[in-house]
Amino acid sequence: MKPTENPRTNTFVLANVRLVDPVLGVDGEREIWVEKARVRQIAPKGALTEKKSREASSLPEILDGRGLLCTPGLVDLHVHLREPGHEYKETIATGTLAAAAGGVTSVVCMANTDPVNDNPYVTEFILAQARTHGKARVYPVGALSKGLKGESLAEIGKMREAGIVAVSDDGVSVMNSYLMRKALDYCKTFDLPVISHADDLNLVGHGVMNEGVHSNALGLRGIPAEAEEIIVARDVALARLTRGRVHFAHLSCWQSLVHVRRAKEEGLKVTAEVTPHHLCFTEEDVQSYDANYKMSPPLRTRRDIDALKAAIADGTIDCIATDHAPHAPRDKNVLFEYAANGVVGLETNWPVGLELVAEGIVTLSKLVEIMSVNPARIAGIPAGTLKEGSAADFTLSDPEAEYVLRGEDLHSKSRNSPYIGKRLKGRVMATFVGGECRWQAE
Amino acid sequence: MKSWKNRSLIEARELSEPEIRAVLARAGELKKLWQGWRGSEFPHQSLRGKTVVNLFFEPSTRTRSSFELAADRLGAHVLNLSPEGSSISKGETLFDTAKNLEAMDPDLLVVRHASAGAPYQLSKIVRVPIINAGDGFHEHPSQALLDAFTIEEAKGGIKGLRILIVGDIAHSRVARSCIYTFRTLGAKVAVCGPPSLIPPSVESLGVTLDYHLHRAIRDADVVMMLRIQLERQARNTPGGTRANTQFPSLGEYSRFWGLNVETVKELKQGAIIMHPGPLNEGVEISQEVATGPYSVILNQVSNGVIVRMALMDLILGNGGRSA
């Protein structure tokens, strides 16, 4: 797979790929004609290449996809790019490079930077950095409250004008129900989803892992699943009261799913995401006080993993989002209770998703829905399909490639990944944004 | 059975019965030797030429002195370090300190830290054996071993005994280590205390649970009272102040879960009362009971030195040389 020889034109025909595009209802061999960064035509196998060999003329160069899998570029609704303010953990340049290496073409980035993205100037700064250094498209989330303090609303409208696609105090739960209600009301003007990081902070207390047998044995303070459930239930109630849009970040327990399922049956505007790590690991992995298993919400139990997978299958959960949270060794290589929450995820997301296909939880087409189509719809961004006229954002991968992940394989500035040393199946081979090859495997 | 030689002791949970028995047996021998000895230097100098570092990141008088005396009696050099300051608690400086100490070639680190897992994490980065002298709410295995030794001494054995642990089970490293050790040795363990101080999953440790002391105490052969640690109860409120949210007052705690002359009347003949110390007299235990005929609290203290001698002897000892 060679990048386009003349990337300025972003014009080529991609041949010999299996295209999976649920919006088009396609799963099969296709040829994709990209012209000036957009998809000009999706053609049956051989249609364009044979035409070119016959007429040897007007068609652009052919890129041979060698039987790779082609999907619309992945959309990640939950990423911490850390810039401005925490550039020692990640920058927009390194974070979007990690995204491209993971097949992600659109990154929705959280507001807990320093300064907080609670005003249009920070939003503009992020977008300017992304234009200059970004390997993937960047869509900022604006803070819900000024300074993430949970006291008064941030300048949501002005940030909307500057380019935010959602609001959230992610990282801190909005404990003030009145403020949450007002945010949901206010955001209706701009059709923005409010992303809820659901945690009852009083119940969380100083907890650092799931409460139960294991927290007890390790002598670590526990966080009951009910701390999440209570705020999920509250925000479902507020979605009913306001008719606003609530999107639940990183749900981790079966209890929360009960409320989301009921809210959807009721027709409320509620959507939900799950992280790859909450689908792979449990509280038992904390055994060795390894901070790469410390996250908020904490890793739960086997029962929760099963419930989360069932919720993906039945549509209660709309999408997988990584909650990519880069941290430097100085934040992680400390005593467990002081270690920062979160793990990087952009570069391991696709193999985890493919594992769901292998387990029979979802079809490949459904996987593309939950990793591209649905998150694009929730954030209201133009992505998730390669229908004619859309931006040529796509990912080429080899779903059969197996390898053991090494720290040095990661492109993120931080390597706080629980997948290091683990066997993964499925490798992203190349990522195109606007018809331009932004990353390709060696 | 895993040999004790050059081994770290981090958790009582990981100890098998023969491993515990080895410590108790050596403690018995050393106690006899100690009691029969009248000279200037203890004859069993098995740690001569060795260096033991007491690395205490949390204030402690009795545990630290106990380890210090134990090492001293066996002839080791003892270095006491109590680093202070807030940056140390997070771990970066802890690991740095430990690496620096390791470079000075000590033979054993005795570590106490306010964070669960600190000795375990240290044991992964230094090659020196480590004895956990208490980490957060996690474990305090040498305390459990000395308690088992004291129980056997007072009751002639431990297997089949009913042992009741009373108090703040949720925040007690002593309770955890004792539960594992006593159960491994075949005792029946029950816990008692206010439900707000008992972890919901406690029964998965193989113990029974009763919230009412006057009832729980009737069957017990051994009653172990835990210190109510006021500093562990307070929590930051949303208003920014610290408040006790786990039980209403010390007076109320004492009323329902304190051991006093009245509650002791429910005790079986021959039962013993223990306390890992330091005592809050008049809170979890009254002065009369602490010094009364059932109490073996001071035996725990003297046995503490003996059992720690046994541990260090097994881990580091060269067989002992007579003076």
PDB file of N, CA, C and O in Angstrom, chain A residues 201-206 211-221 287-291 330 332-338, chain B residues 13 89-92 94-95 113-118 120-121 135 137-138 171 176 180 199-202 204-205 235-236 238:
ATOM      1  N   LEU A 201     -20.018  11.802  43.809  1.00  0.00           N
ATOM      2  CA  LEU A 201     -18.694  12.035  44.395  1.00  0.00           C
ATOM      3  C   LEU A 201     -18.646  11.770  45.893  1.00  0.00           C
ATOM      4  O   LEU A 201     -17.607  11.398  46.429  1.00  0.00           O
ATOM      5  N   ASN A 202     -19.780  11.940  46.574  1.00  0.00           N
ATOM      6  CA  ASN A 202     -19.763  11.636  48.010  1.00  0.00           C
ATOM      7  C   ASN A 202     -19.623  10.142  48.234  1.00  0.00           C
ATOM      8  O   ASN A 202     -18.964   9.693  49.163  1.00  0.00           O
ATOM      9  N   LEU A 203     -20.264   9.375  47.365  1.00  0.00           N
ATOM     10  CA  LEU A 203     -20.198   7.921  47.501  1.00  0.00           C
ATOM     11  C   LEU A 203     -18.832   7.406  47.024  1.00  0.00           C
ATOM     12  O   LEU A 203     -18.304   6.434  47.555  1.00  0.00           O
ATOM     13  N   VAL A 204     -18.271   8.077  46.035  1.00  0.00           N
ATOM     14  CA  VAL A 204     -16.929   7.696  45.575  1.00  0.00           C
ATOM     15  C   VAL A 204     -15.904   7.960  46.677  1.00  0.00           C
ATOM     16  O   VAL A 204     -15.029   7.139  46.949  1.00  0.00           O
ATOM     17  N   GLY A 205     -16.050   9.099  47.352  1.00  0.00           N
ATOM     18  CA  GLY A 205     -15.119   9.437  48.435  1.00  0.00           C
ATOM     19  C   GLY A 205     -13.676   9.365  47.953  1.00  0.00           C
ATOM     20  O   GLY A 205     -13.339   9.890  46.900  1.00  0.00           O
ATOM     21  N   HIS A 206     -12.851   8.684  48.720  1.00  0.00           N
ATOM     22  CA  HIS A 206     -11.450   8.532  48.324  1.00  0.00           C
ATOM     23  C   HIS A 206     -11.223   7.179  47.659  1.00  0.00           C
ATOM     24  O   HIS A 206     -10.097   6.680  47.629  1.00  0.00           O
ATOM     25  N   GLU A 211     -15.522  -1.436  44.602  1.00  0.00           N
ATOM     26  CA  GLU A 211     -15.714  -1.938  45.964  1.00  0.00           C
ATOM     27  C   GLU A 211     -16.144  -3.398  45.925  1.00  0.00           C
ATOM     28  O   GLU A 211     -17.002  -3.787  45.154  1.00  0.00           O
ATOM     29  N   GLY A 212     -15.505  -4.198  46.750  1.00  0.00           N
ATOM     30  CA  GLY A 212     -15.884  -5.604  46.806  1.00  0.00           C
ATOM     31  C   GLY A 212     -14.791  -6.432  47.441  1.00  0.00           C
ATOM     32  O   GLY A 212     -13.916  -5.911  48.142  1.00  0.00           O
ATOM     33  N   VAL A 213     -14.843  -7.725  47.169  1.00  0.00           N
ATOM     34  CA  VAL A 213     -13.887  -8.660  47.751  1.00  0.00           C
ATOM     35  C   VAL A 213     -12.452  -8.210  47.497  1.00  0.00           C
ATOM     36  O   VAL A 213     -11.600  -8.274  48.384  1.00  0.00           O
ATOM     37  N   HIS A 214     -12.192  -7.732  46.282  1.00  0.00           N
ATOM     38  CA  HIS A 214     -10.807  -7.440  45.929  1.00  0.00           C
ATOM     39  C   HIS A 214     -10.304  -6.156  46.583  1.00  0.00           C
ATOM     40  O   HIS A 214      -9.171  -6.097  47.052  1.00  0.00           O
ATOM     41  N   SER A 215     -11.146  -5.125  46.625  1.00  0.00           N
ATOM     42  CA  SER A 215     -10.715  -3.899  47.294  1.00  0.00           C
ATOM     43  C   SER A 215     -10.464  -4.215  48.762  1.00  0.00           C
ATOM     44  O   SER A 215      -9.512  -3.725  49.373  1.00  0.00           O
ATOM     45  N   ASN A 216     -11.293  -5.049  49.301  1.00  0.00           N
ATOM     46  CA  ASN A 216     -11.143  -5.432  50.700  1.00  0.00           C
ATOM     47  C   ASN A 216      -9.825  -6.168  50.927  1.00  0.00           C
ATOM     48  O   ASN A 216      -9.073  -5.856  51.844  1.00  0.00           O
ATOM     49  N   ALA A 217      -9.526  -7.119  50.058  1.00  0.00           N
ATOM     50  CA  ALA A 217      -8.293  -7.897  50.231  1.00  0.00           C
ATOM     51  C   ALA A 217      -7.054  -7.035  50.024  1.00  0.00           C
ATOM     52  O   ALA A 217      -6.040  -7.236  50.676  1.00  0.00           O
ATOM     53  N   LEU A 218      -7.147  -6.062  49.124  1.00  0.00           N
ATOM     54  CA  LEU A 218      -5.975  -5.232  48.829  1.00  0.00           C
ATOM     55  C   LEU A 218      -5.840  -4.069  49.803  1.00  0.00           C
ATOM     56  O   LEU A 218      -4.832  -3.367  49.798  1.00  0.00           O
ATOM     57  N   GLY A 219      -6.867  -3.852  50.617  1.00  0.00           N
ATOM     58  CA  GLY A 219      -6.819  -2.737  51.548  1.00  0.00           C
ATOM     59  C   GLY A 219      -6.978  -1.394  50.861  1.00  0.00           C
ATOM     60  O   GLY A 219      -6.535  -0.377  51.361  1.00  0.00           O
ATOM     61  N   LEU A 220      -7.604  -1.395  49.679  1.00  0.00           N
ATOM     62  CA  LEU A 220      -7.818  -0.145  48.945  1.00  0.00           C
ATOM     63  C   LEU A 220      -9.277   0.288  49.111  1.00  0.00           C
ATOM     64  O   LEU A 220     -10.172  -0.554  49.176  1.00  0.00           O
ATOM     65  N   ARG A 221      -9.476   1.586  49.180  1.00  0.00           N
ATOM     66  CA  ARG A 221     -10.848   2.061  49.353  1.00  0.00           C
ATOM     67  C   ARG A 221     -11.665   1.785  48.087  1.00  0.00           C
ATOM     68  O   ARG A 221     -11.183   2.016  46.980  1.00  0.00           O
ATOM     69  N   GLN A 287      -4.914  -6.645  41.221  1.00  0.00           N
ATOM     70  CA  GLN A 287      -4.148  -7.470  42.181  1.00  0.00           C
ATOM     71  C   GLN A 287      -2.735  -6.991  42.484  1.00  0.00           C
ATOM     72  O   GLN A 287      -2.308  -6.985  43.626  1.00  0.00           O
ATOM     73  N   SER A 288      -2.003  -6.614  41.446  1.00  0.00           N
ATOM     74  CA  SER A 288      -0.597  -6.291  41.660  1.00  0.00           C
ATOM     75  C   SER A 288      -0.376  -4.790  41.840  1.00  0.00           C
ATOM     76  O   SER A 288       0.732  -4.322  41.686  1.00  0.00           O
ATOM     77  N   TYR A 289      -1.409  -4.060  42.232  1.00  0.00           N
ATOM     78  CA  TYR A 289      -1.306  -2.609  42.438  1.00  0.00           C
ATOM     79  C   TYR A 289      -0.719  -1.918  41.207  1.00  0.00           C
ATOM     80  O   TYR A 289       0.023  -0.957  41.327  1.00  0.00           O
ATOM     81  N   ASP A 290      -1.025  -2.446  40.013  1.00  0.00           N
ATOM     82  CA  ASP A 290      -0.520  -1.862  38.777  1.00  0.00           C
ATOM     83  C   ASP A 290      -1.459  -0.722  38.354  1.00  0.00           C
ATOM     84  O   ASP A 290      -2.634  -0.953  38.049  1.00  0.00           O
ATOM     85  N   ALA A 291      -0.906   0.495  38.325  1.00  0.00           N
ATOM     86  CA  ALA A 291      -1.736   1.681  38.062  1.00  0.00           C
ATOM     87  C   ALA A 291      -2.265   1.723  36.629  1.00  0.00           C
ATOM     88  O   ALA A 291      -3.113   2.548  36.316  1.00  0.00           O
ATOM     89  N   ARG A 330       5.590   9.813  35.772  1.00  0.00           N
ATOM     90  CA  ARG A 330       5.531  10.451  37.085  1.00  0.00           C
ATOM     91  C   ARG A 330       4.110  10.522  37.647  1.00  0.00           C
ATOM     92  O   ARG A 330       3.919  10.722  38.838  1.00  0.00           O
ATOM     93  N   LYS A 332       1.927   7.972  36.985  1.00  0.00           N
ATOM     94  CA  LYS A 332       1.453   6.593  37.121  1.00  0.00           C
ATOM     95  C   LYS A 332       2.350   5.727  38.001  1.00  0.00           C
ATOM     96  O   LYS A 332       1.853   4.853  38.705  1.00  0.00           O
ATOM     97  N   ASN A 333       3.665   5.939  37.928  1.00  0.00           N
ATOM     98  CA  ASN A 333       4.567   5.074  38.690  1.00  0.00           C
ATOM     99  C   ASN A 333       4.712   5.560  40.127  1.00  0.00           C
ATOM    100  O   ASN A 333       5.791   5.851  40.603  1.00  0.00           O
ATOM    101  N   VAL A 334       3.579   5.655  40.793  1.00  0.00           N
ATOM    102  CA  VAL A 334       3.568   6.042  42.197  1.00  0.00           C
ATOM    103  C   VAL A 334       2.666   5.037  42.910  1.00  0.00           C
ATOM    104  O   VAL A 334       2.177   4.093  42.284  1.00  0.00           O
ATOM    105  N   LEU A 335       2.474   5.223  44.208  1.00  0.00           N
ATOM    106  CA  LEU A 335       1.603   4.299  44.929  1.00  0.00           C
ATOM    107  C   LEU A 335       0.217   4.319  44.323  1.00  0.00           C
ATOM    108  O   LEU A 335      -0.270   5.369  43.897  1.00  0.00           O
ATOM    109  N   PHE A 336      -0.422   3.155  44.320  1.00  0.00           N
ATOM    110  CA  PHE A 336      -1.696   3.012  43.615  1.00  0.00           C
ATOM    111  C   PHE A 336      -2.692   4.105  43.975  1.00  0.00           C
ATOM    112  O   PHE A 336      -3.335   4.684  43.114  1.00  0.00           O
ATOM    113  N   GLU A 337      -2.813   4.384  45.271  1.00  0.00           N
ATOM    114  CA  GLU A 337      -3.858   5.338  45.637  1.00  0.00           C
ATOM    115  C   GLU A 337      -3.574   6.754  45.146  1.00  0.00           C
ATOM    116  O   GLU A 337      -4.478   7.572  45.066  1.00  0.00           O
ATOM    117  N   TYR A 338      -2.326   7.043  44.810  1.00  0.00           N
ATOM    118  CA  TYR A 338      -2.004   8.382  44.313  1.00  0.00           C
ATOM    119  C   TYR A 338      -1.879   8.434  42.795  1.00  0.00           C
ATOM    120  O   TYR A 338      -1.702   9.507  42.223  1.00  0.00           O
TER     121      TYR A 338
ATOM    122  N   ARG B  13      -2.142 -13.251  53.915  1.00  0.00           N
ATOM    123  CA  ARG B  13      -3.029 -13.992  53.016  1.00  0.00           C
ATOM    124  C   ARG B  13      -2.277 -15.084  52.268  1.00  0.00           C
ATOM    125  O   ARG B  13      -2.830 -16.140  51.971  1.00  0.00           O
ATOM    126  N   SER B  89       4.848  10.670  50.601  1.00  0.00           N
ATOM    127  CA  SER B  89       3.711   9.764  50.688  1.00  0.00           C
ATOM    128  C   SER B  89       3.267   9.279  49.316  1.00  0.00           C
ATOM    129  O   SER B  89       2.727   8.201  49.178  1.00  0.00           O
ATOM    130  N   LYS B  90       3.501  10.062  48.281  1.00  0.00           N
ATOM    131  CA  LYS B  90       2.956   9.680  46.974  1.00  0.00           C
ATOM    132  C   LYS B  90       3.678   8.509  46.343  1.00  0.00           C
ATOM    133  O   LYS B  90       3.143   7.849  45.476  1.00  0.00           O
ATOM    134  N   GLY B  91       4.893   8.277  46.749  1.00  0.00           N
ATOM    135  CA  GLY B  91       5.531   7.076  46.249  1.00  0.00           C
ATOM    136  C   GLY B  91       6.795   7.323  45.478  1.00  0.00           C
ATOM    137  O   GLY B  91       7.721   6.530  45.548  1.00  0.00           O
ATOM    138  N   GLU B  92       6.850   8.434  44.760  1.00  0.00           N
ATOM    139  CA  GLU B  92       8.025   8.682  43.944  1.00  0.00           C
ATOM    140  C   GLU B  92       9.266   8.701  44.841  1.00  0.00           C
ATOM    141  O   GLU B  92      10.254   8.034  44.603  1.00  0.00           O
ATOM    142  N   LEU B  94       9.393   7.603  47.855  1.00  0.00           N
ATOM    143  CA  LEU B  94       9.492   6.309  48.529  1.00  0.00           C
ATOM    144  C   LEU B  94      10.369   5.360  47.717  1.00  0.00           C
ATOM    145  O   LEU B  94      11.288   4.727  48.246  1.00  0.00           O
ATOM    146  N   PHE B  95      10.062   5.282  46.409  1.00  0.00           N
ATOM    147  CA  PHE B  95      10.831   4.362  45.569  1.00  0.00           C
ATOM    148  C   PHE B  95      12.283   4.821  45.472  1.00  0.00           C
ATOM    149  O   PHE B  95      13.203   4.018  45.474  1.00  0.00           O
ATOM    150  N   HIS B 113       3.888   1.963  55.881  1.00  0.00           N
ATOM    151  CA  HIS B 113       3.456   3.069  55.030  1.00  0.00           C
ATOM    152  C   HIS B 113       1.940   3.230  55.127  1.00  0.00           C
ATOM    153  O   HIS B 113       1.229   2.256  55.317  1.00  0.00           O
ATOM    154  N   ALA B 114       1.496   4.461  54.994  1.00  0.00           N
ATOM    155  CA  ALA B 114       0.059   4.730  55.105  1.00  0.00           C
ATOM    156  C   ALA B 114      -0.725   4.263  53.876  1.00  0.00           C
ATOM    157  O   ALA B 114      -1.952   4.206  53.916  1.00  0.00           O
ATOM    158  N   SER B 115      -0.024   3.911  52.792  1.00  0.00           N
ATOM    159  CA  SER B 115      -0.730   3.488  51.574  1.00  0.00           C
ATOM    160  C   SER B 115      -0.668   1.980  51.384  1.00  0.00           C
ATOM    161  O   SER B 115       0.419   1.388  51.419  1.00  0.00           O
ATOM    162  N   ALA B 116      -1.823   1.393  51.131  1.00  0.00           N
ATOM    163  CA  ALA B 116      -1.872  -0.039  50.827  1.00  0.00           C
ATOM    164  C   ALA B 116      -1.020  -0.325  49.603  1.00  0.00           C
ATOM    165  O   ALA B 116      -1.064   0.416  48.625  1.00  0.00           O
ATOM    166  N   GLY B 117      -0.254  -1.389  49.667  1.00  0.00           N
ATOM    167  CA  GLY B 117       0.523  -1.798  48.501  1.00  0.00           C
ATOM    168  C   GLY B 117       1.943  -1.261  48.480  1.00  0.00           C
ATOM    169  O   GLY B 117       2.754  -1.710  47.665  1.00  0.00           O
ATOM    170  N   ALA B 118       2.267  -0.301  49.361  1.00  0.00           N
ATOM    171  CA  ALA B 118       3.618   0.289  49.318  1.00  0.00           C
ATOM    172  C   ALA B 118       4.710  -0.777  49.489  1.00  0.00           C
ATOM    173  O   ALA B 118       5.643  -0.835  48.687  1.00  0.00           O
ATOM    174  N   TYR B 120       4.548  -3.962  48.900  1.00  0.00           N
ATOM    175  CA  TYR B 120       4.492  -4.843  47.724  1.00  0.00           C
ATOM    176  C   TYR B 120       5.193  -4.182  46.540  1.00  0.00           C
ATOM    177  O   TYR B 120       6.023  -4.790  45.862  1.00  0.00           O
ATOM    178  N   GLN B 121       4.850  -2.921  46.304  1.00  0.00           N
ATOM    179  CA  GLN B 121       5.457  -2.226  45.163  1.00  0.00           C
ATOM    180  C   GLN B 121       6.963  -2.078  45.346  1.00  0.00           C
ATOM    181  O   GLN B 121       7.718  -2.214  44.392  1.00  0.00           O
ATOM    182  N   ASP B 135       0.628  -1.601  56.085  1.00  0.00           N
ATOM    183  CA  ASP B 135       0.429  -0.712  54.941  1.00  0.00           C
ATOM    184  C   ASP B 135      -1.043  -0.344  54.799  1.00  0.00           C
ATOM    185  O   ASP B 135      -1.860  -1.146  54.407  1.00  0.00           O
ATOM    186  N   PHE B 137      -4.769   0.183  54.950  1.00  0.00           N
ATOM    187  CA  PHE B 137      -5.783  -0.721  55.503  1.00  0.00           C
ATOM    188  C   PHE B 137      -5.514  -2.157  55.066  1.00  0.00           C
ATOM    189  O   PHE B 137      -6.363  -3.023  55.207  1.00  0.00           O
ATOM    190  N   HIS B 138      -4.374  -2.390  54.472  1.00  0.00           N
ATOM    191  CA  HIS B 138      -4.160  -3.674  53.822  1.00  0.00           C
ATOM    192  C   HIS B 138      -3.801  -4.780  54.801  1.00  0.00           C
ATOM    193  O   HIS B 138      -4.657  -5.576  55.173  1.00  0.00           O
ATOM    194  N   HIS B 171     -11.291  -0.574  58.129  1.00  0.00           N
ATOM    195  CA  HIS B 171     -10.050   0.197  58.030  1.00  0.00           C
ATOM    196  C   HIS B 171      -8.929  -0.426  58.844  1.00  0.00           C
ATOM    197  O   HIS B 171      -8.012   0.267  59.268  1.00  0.00           O
ATOM    198  N   ARG B 176      -7.511  -7.746  58.884  1.00  0.00           N
ATOM    199  CA  ARG B 176      -7.302  -8.559  57.680  1.00  0.00           C
ATOM    200  C   ARG B 176      -6.244  -9.632  57.905  1.00  0.00           C
ATOM    201  O   ARG B 176      -6.463 -10.812  57.636  1.00  0.00           O
ATOM    202  N   TYR B 180      -6.903 -13.911  58.032  1.00  0.00           N
ATOM    203  CA  TYR B 180      -6.221 -14.900  57.188  1.00  0.00           C
ATOM    204  C   TYR B 180      -5.442 -15.891  58.041  1.00  0.00           C
ATOM    205  O   TYR B 180      -5.531 -17.104  57.845  1.00  0.00           O
ATOM    206  N   PRO B 199     -16.808  -4.048  55.973  1.00  0.00           N
ATOM    207  CA  PRO B 199     -16.961  -4.080  54.506  1.00  0.00           C
ATOM    208  C   PRO B 199     -18.035  -5.095  54.112  1.00  0.00           C
ATOM    209  O   PRO B 199     -18.141  -6.154  54.715  1.00  0.00           O
ATOM    210  N   PRO B 200     -18.849  -4.739  53.108  1.00  0.00           N
ATOM    211  CA  PRO B 200     -19.960  -5.616  52.724  1.00  0.00           C
ATOM    212  C   PRO B 200     -19.497  -7.019  52.332  1.00  0.00           C
ATOM    213  O   PRO B 200     -20.238  -7.986  52.487  1.00  0.00           O
ATOM    214  N   SER B 201     -18.281  -7.112  51.832  1.00  0.00           N
ATOM    215  CA  SER B 201     -17.836  -8.403  51.322  1.00  0.00           C
ATOM    216  C   SER B 201     -17.075  -9.213  52.372  1.00  0.00           C
ATOM    217  O   SER B 201     -16.430 -10.189  52.045  1.00  0.00           O
ATOM    218  N   VAL B 202     -17.186  -8.824  53.644  1.00  0.00           N
ATOM    219  CA  VAL B 202     -16.319  -9.449  54.655  1.00  0.00           C
ATOM    220  C   VAL B 202     -16.553 -10.958  54.769  1.00  0.00           C
ATOM    221  O   VAL B 202     -15.627 -11.717  55.043  1.00  0.00           O
ATOM    222  N   SER B 204     -16.962 -13.050  52.578  1.00  0.00           N
ATOM    223  CA  SER B 204     -16.194 -13.815  51.591  1.00  0.00           C
ATOM    224  C   SER B 204     -14.814 -14.186  52.122  1.00  0.00           C
ATOM    225  O   SER B 204     -14.118 -15.014  51.544  1.00  0.00           O
ATOM    226  N   LEU B 205     -14.391 -13.582  53.212  1.00  0.00           N
ATOM    227  CA  LEU B 205     -13.119 -13.958  53.822  1.00  0.00           C
ATOM    228  C   LEU B 205     -13.286 -15.194  54.709  1.00  0.00           C
ATOM    229  O   LEU B 205     -12.336 -15.629  55.357  1.00  0.00           O
ATOM    230  N   ARG B 235     -14.060  12.355  57.130  1.00  0.00           N
ATOM    231  CA  ARG B 235     -14.035  12.498  55.674  1.00  0.00           C
ATOM    232  C   ARG B 235     -14.310  13.931  55.314  1.00  0.00           C
ATOM    233  O   ARG B 235     -15.018  14.632  56.041  1.00  0.00           O
ATOM    234  N   ASN B 236     -13.793  14.339  54.182  1.00  0.00           N
ATOM    235  CA  ASN B 236     -14.081  15.689  53.728  1.00  0.00           C
ATOM    236  C   ASN B 236     -15.539  15.778  53.311  1.00  0.00           C
ATOM    237  O   ASN B 236     -16.032  14.936  52.575  1.00  0.00           O
ATOM    238  N   PRO B 238     -18.727  17.931  51.420  1.00  0.00           N
ATOM    239  CA  PRO B 238     -18.792  18.832  50.264  1.00  0.00           C
ATOM    240  C   PRO B 238     -18.528  20.272  50.690  1.00  0.00           C
ATOM    241  O   PRO B 238     -18.028  21.075  49.916  1.00  0.00           O
TER     242      PRO B 238
END
